[in-house]
Amino acid sequence: MTNSQYQSGDTSNDVLFRLDAIHPQPPLNYLIIAQSELEVQDVQNAPAISMSTFISETEQTQLLTRISIYSQRGESSEEIRLLYMNEVAYSTWKAMGKDPHVIGSQHRPPTTASLTFGVPFSD
């Protein structure tokens, strides 16, 4: 049985690119930030505390309806807390002078993560 959609000279990448065009993946909306045990000890590294102060002091309260940050307990002292930040939250965090350790990204936070600051995700 032959299928004209998949030519015999196609590479696996050719097929993958065609399939991706037909079934696109959802965008990776949340960056995963790992915070170490030392970072967590500094209260200024808690977005709910420091980010709200920053937004208020810089008169950017319109960001409050666009920021979404979830957190989850990590499994090692190097990654004791994981933050899931949308792009607006990440940009604000960087504007605050933070140097986040990004370890990945995903479409939405895991169901085990708790909303820490901002608004819930939406599709």
PDB file of N, CA and C in Angstrom, residues 55 60-68 86 88-89 117-122:
ATOM      1  N   ILE A  55       5.388  46.698  41.190  1.00  0.00           N
ATOM      2  CA  ILE A  55       4.313  47.158  40.309  1.00  0.00           C
ATOM      3  C   ILE A  55       3.657  48.414  40.873  1.00  0.00           C
ATOM      4  N   GLN A  60       2.549  50.573  37.550  1.00  0.00           N
ATOM      5  CA  GLN A  60       2.219  49.696  36.425  1.00  0.00           C
ATOM      6  C   GLN A  60       1.112  48.719  36.807  1.00  0.00           C
ATOM      7  N   THR A  61       0.106  49.203  37.509  1.00  0.00           N
ATOM      8  CA  THR A  61      -0.947  48.329  38.015  1.00  0.00           C
ATOM      9  C   THR A  61      -1.719  47.614  36.904  1.00  0.00           C
ATOM     10  N   GLN A  62      -1.652  48.094  35.681  1.00  0.00           N
ATOM     11  CA  GLN A  62      -2.322  47.403  34.567  1.00  0.00           C
ATOM     12  C   GLN A  62      -1.738  46.017  34.344  1.00  0.00           C
ATOM     13  N   LEU A  63      -0.533  45.775  34.820  1.00  0.00           N
ATOM     14  CA  LEU A  63       0.091  44.455  34.682  1.00  0.00           C
ATOM     15  C   LEU A  63      -0.581  43.395  35.551  1.00  0.00           C
ATOM     16  N   LEU A  64      -1.263  43.824  36.594  1.00  0.00           N
ATOM     17  CA  LEU A  64      -1.865  42.872  37.525  1.00  0.00           C
ATOM     18  C   LEU A  64      -2.860  41.933  36.866  1.00  0.00           C
ATOM     19  N   THR A  65      -3.495  42.351  35.794  1.00  0.00           N
ATOM     20  CA  THR A  65      -4.460  41.489  35.110  1.00  0.00           C
ATOM     21  C   THR A  65      -3.820  40.642  34.022  1.00  0.00           C
ATOM     22  N   ARG A  66      -2.499  40.762  33.854  1.00  0.00           N
ATOM     23  CA  ARG A  66      -1.803  40.012  32.803  1.00  0.00           C
ATOM     24  C   ARG A  66      -0.731  39.075  33.334  1.00  0.00           C
ATOM     25  N   ILE A  67      -0.351  39.246  34.590  1.00  0.00           N
ATOM     26  CA  ILE A  67       0.689  38.419  35.200  1.00  0.00           C
ATOM     27  C   ILE A  67       0.078  37.131  35.741  1.00  0.00           C
ATOM     28  N   SER A  68       0.786  36.034  35.516  1.00  0.00           N
ATOM     29  CA  SER A  68       0.357  34.736  36.036  1.00  0.00           C
ATOM     30  C   SER A  68       1.588  33.968  36.510  1.00  0.00           C
ATOM     31  N   ASN A  86       4.311  33.340  33.230  1.00  0.00           N
ATOM     32  CA  ASN A  86       4.000  33.676  31.849  1.00  0.00           C
ATOM     33  C   ASN A  86       4.973  34.778  31.390  1.00  0.00           C
ATOM     34  N   VAL A  88       4.667  37.931  30.585  1.00  0.00           N
ATOM     35  CA  VAL A  88       4.544  39.236  31.247  1.00  0.00           C
ATOM     36  C   VAL A  88       5.199  39.174  32.625  1.00  0.00           C
ATOM     37  N   ALA A  89       4.957  38.114  33.355  1.00  0.00           N
ATOM     38  CA  ALA A  89       5.561  37.957  34.679  1.00  0.00           C
ATOM     39  C   ALA A  89       7.082  37.862  34.576  1.00  0.00           C
ATOM     40  N   PHE A 117       0.759  34.419  42.330  1.00  0.00           N
ATOM     41  CA  PHE A 117       0.572  35.856  42.115  1.00  0.00           C
ATOM     42  C   PHE A 117      -0.064  36.060  40.745  1.00  0.00           C
ATOM     43  N   GLY A 118      -0.970  36.990  40.682  1.00  0.00           N
ATOM     44  CA  GLY A 118      -1.578  37.345  39.405  1.00  0.00           C
ATOM     45  C   GLY A 118      -2.882  36.617  39.152  1.00  0.00           C
ATOM     46  N   VAL A 119      -3.147  36.369  37.877  1.00  0.00           N
ATOM     47  CA  VAL A 119      -4.410  35.751  37.458  1.00  0.00           C
ATOM     48  C   VAL A 119      -4.168  34.349  36.935  1.00  0.00           C
ATOM     49  N   PRO A 120      -5.192  33.488  37.010  1.00  0.00           N
ATOM     50  CA  PRO A 120      -5.040  32.124  36.479  1.00  0.00           C
ATOM     51  C   PRO A 120      -4.812  32.133  34.968  1.00  0.00           C
ATOM     52  N   PHE A 121      -4.201  31.075  34.471  1.00  0.00           N
ATOM     53  CA  PHE A 121      -3.987  30.939  33.033  1.00  0.00           C
ATOM     54  C   PHE A 121      -5.333  30.794  32.338  1.00  0.00           C
ATOM     55  N   SER A 122      -5.326  31.084  31.052  1.00  0.00           N
ATOM     56  CA  SER A 122      -6.528  30.849  30.241  1.00  0.00           C
ATOM     57  C   SER A 122      -6.106  30.482  28.851  1.00  0.00           C
TER      58      SER A 122
END
